[in-house]
Amino acid sequence: MSSKLNVVILAAGKGTRMYSQTPKVLHELAGRSLVEHVIATAAKLKSQNTTLVIGHQAEKIQKKLSYLPLNFVFQAEQKGTAHAVEQAFPMLDEKAKVLVLYGDVPLIKTSTLKKLLDKTDEQSMAVLTCDVSCPEGLGRIIRDIDGQIRSIVEEKDADAEQRKITEINTGIMAFPVEKLKQWLPRIQNSNAQKEYYLTDIVELCIKDGCKVNDVSCDNELEASGVNNMLQLATLERAHQIDQAHQLMIQGVKLFDPSRFDCRGELEADTEVQIDINVIIEGKVKLGKGVCIGPNCIIKNCSIEKETRIEANSVIEDASIGSKCSIGPFARIRPGTLVDDEAKIGNFVETKKAHIGKGSKVNHLSYVGDTQMGSGVNIGAGTITCNYDGVNKFQTIIGDNVFIGSNSALIAPVKIANGVTVGAGSIVTKNAETGQLVIARSKQTNIDGWKRPQKNNRK
Ligand code: UD1
Ligand code: CA
């Protein structure tokens, strides 16, 4: 059989039990929608095409996934899983195998799907089954005395004996397209739910003299679907602990794997330490020996070797050099570039700022739209006033500048190398190399000053 593969992902269902305006498959697990997990897994199988069957809230789903090379087919009325697959027929190549996936089963692994496809050929289909602790609501696998799968019975159509079976249908199946196109139109809806069950295909396959193979998924959560918020959280935790374990095996020190969340991709060098309640989002790269304190959020960043991020810091779309110290309580916003050995202390916010090598912004400052040289010291409470209510302006600070505490640098302004700015200055004019800038009203001391008295008369 040719190695061509088509993938069909079912995502037309209502997801009623989520009680949410958001379509079920767009709910996120580890920062990515359920269906995007499934699509990414399927993509690793190098399918010829992937078709998403959508119905309920179709526009929202299509819009969200418009960046991906997918076919969308519309199932106006949800008449059952067989009817859903039938909608994808025009996209299926007669010479290919087709893999049917569910958009709400996010943790399914490529390796499991490969096993299923290996058991599918011109004359056989394959079903992914799973032995579960609680089979309630799921289709049961009926085997004959030789252990061959005979049929799948839905819970609502099962008798008391059949309901005791704990081997269930995960819903994930693979077929030769040619056969699928023959079998599927023969499926009837004469069952408790008056639905066209894809599971009925098992009996049609056997009748046709073909074989039903099976692969058993040994991890229940891998094949679990999300139907409500509890199941979503259960799968999120399972996924997080799995990622945490992988990171620890690779040598990352997590102070508590159950209090670490990665909602993206973390690439970590050796000797990396991550304290509790850290959230990693997007793409994050940590160099050798980087230490992240507790309660930090780090999104789309690269942090070079031996830098320390102290507790409660939030860093987004930034690039931090080596041997820096950030935080505690720092907010590093998008477009911040911190050179080696720089220090950003507590209650400092930066945005579109380049902090030069070894420069220090230690306390209570806002530095935005700023180019800063090396060896600079920014005193406590310094603000770059970058915004006039309409436009943003740049502040340029040279090397070895010293800005006294509580200064306001009104942009656009340029402070040349080696300038010293006296504390409390409001700097509106450029300063030349080596100058001392004092821009505040002169202090006046008045002798014998009488404070205002309280007036006690009625
Ligand atoms: C189905 C299987 C059941 C299996 C269970 C695993 C059938 C008849 N039953 O149950 O054996 O144990 O999955 O979760 O196949 N969908 C559509 N269009 C439809 C109906 C469903 O796109 O008309 C999609 C849903 O969005 C969902 C998936 O198919 O992603 C499964 O549907 P759902 O109703 O959750 O499963 P059941 O039919 O209850
Ligand atoms: Ca389901």
mmCIF file of C-alpha atoms in Angstrom, residues 13 78 98 118 159 166 172 228 248 256 267 276 281 336 373 389 410 415 450 454:
data_model
loop_
_atom_site.group_PDB
_atom_site.id
_atom_site.type_symbol
_atom_site.label_atom_id
_atom_site.label_comp_id
_atom_site.label_asym_id
_atom_site.label_seq_id
_atom_site.Cartn_x
_atom_site.Cartn_y
_atom_site.Cartn_z
ATOM 1 C CA GLY A 13 -19.371 18.913 18.375
ATOM 2 C CA GLN A 78 -23.972 16.909 14.170
ATOM 3 C CA VAL A 98 -6.814 7.917 6.678
ATOM 4 C CA ASP A 118 1.439 0.303 10.980
ATOM 5 C CA ASP A 159 -26.428 -4.224 28.191
ATOM 6 C CA THR A 166 -13.303 -1.639 30.879
ATOM 7 C CA ILE A 172 -9.040 7.178 17.189
ATOM 8 C CA ASN A 228 -15.495 19.557 30.980
ATOM 9 C CA MET A 248 14.692 17.227 35.313
ATOM 10 C CA ASP A 256 9.158 21.489 42.925
ATOM 11 C CA GLU A 267 15.456 25.168 26.117
ATOM 12 C CA ILE A 276 8.685 27.310 42.675
ATOM 13 C CA GLU A 281 5.545 30.957 28.114
ATOM 14 C CA THR A 336 14.264 45.232 26.404
ATOM 15 C CA GLY A 373 25.547 52.930 27.388
ATOM 16 C CA GLY A 389 0.095 61.866 25.281
ATOM 17 C CA ILE A 410 12.060 64.498 29.348
ATOM 18 C CA ILE A 415 22.822 62.749 27.920
ATOM 19 C CA LYS A 450 6.148 80.556 61.602
ATOM 20 C CA LYS A 454 -5.142 76.606 63.709
#
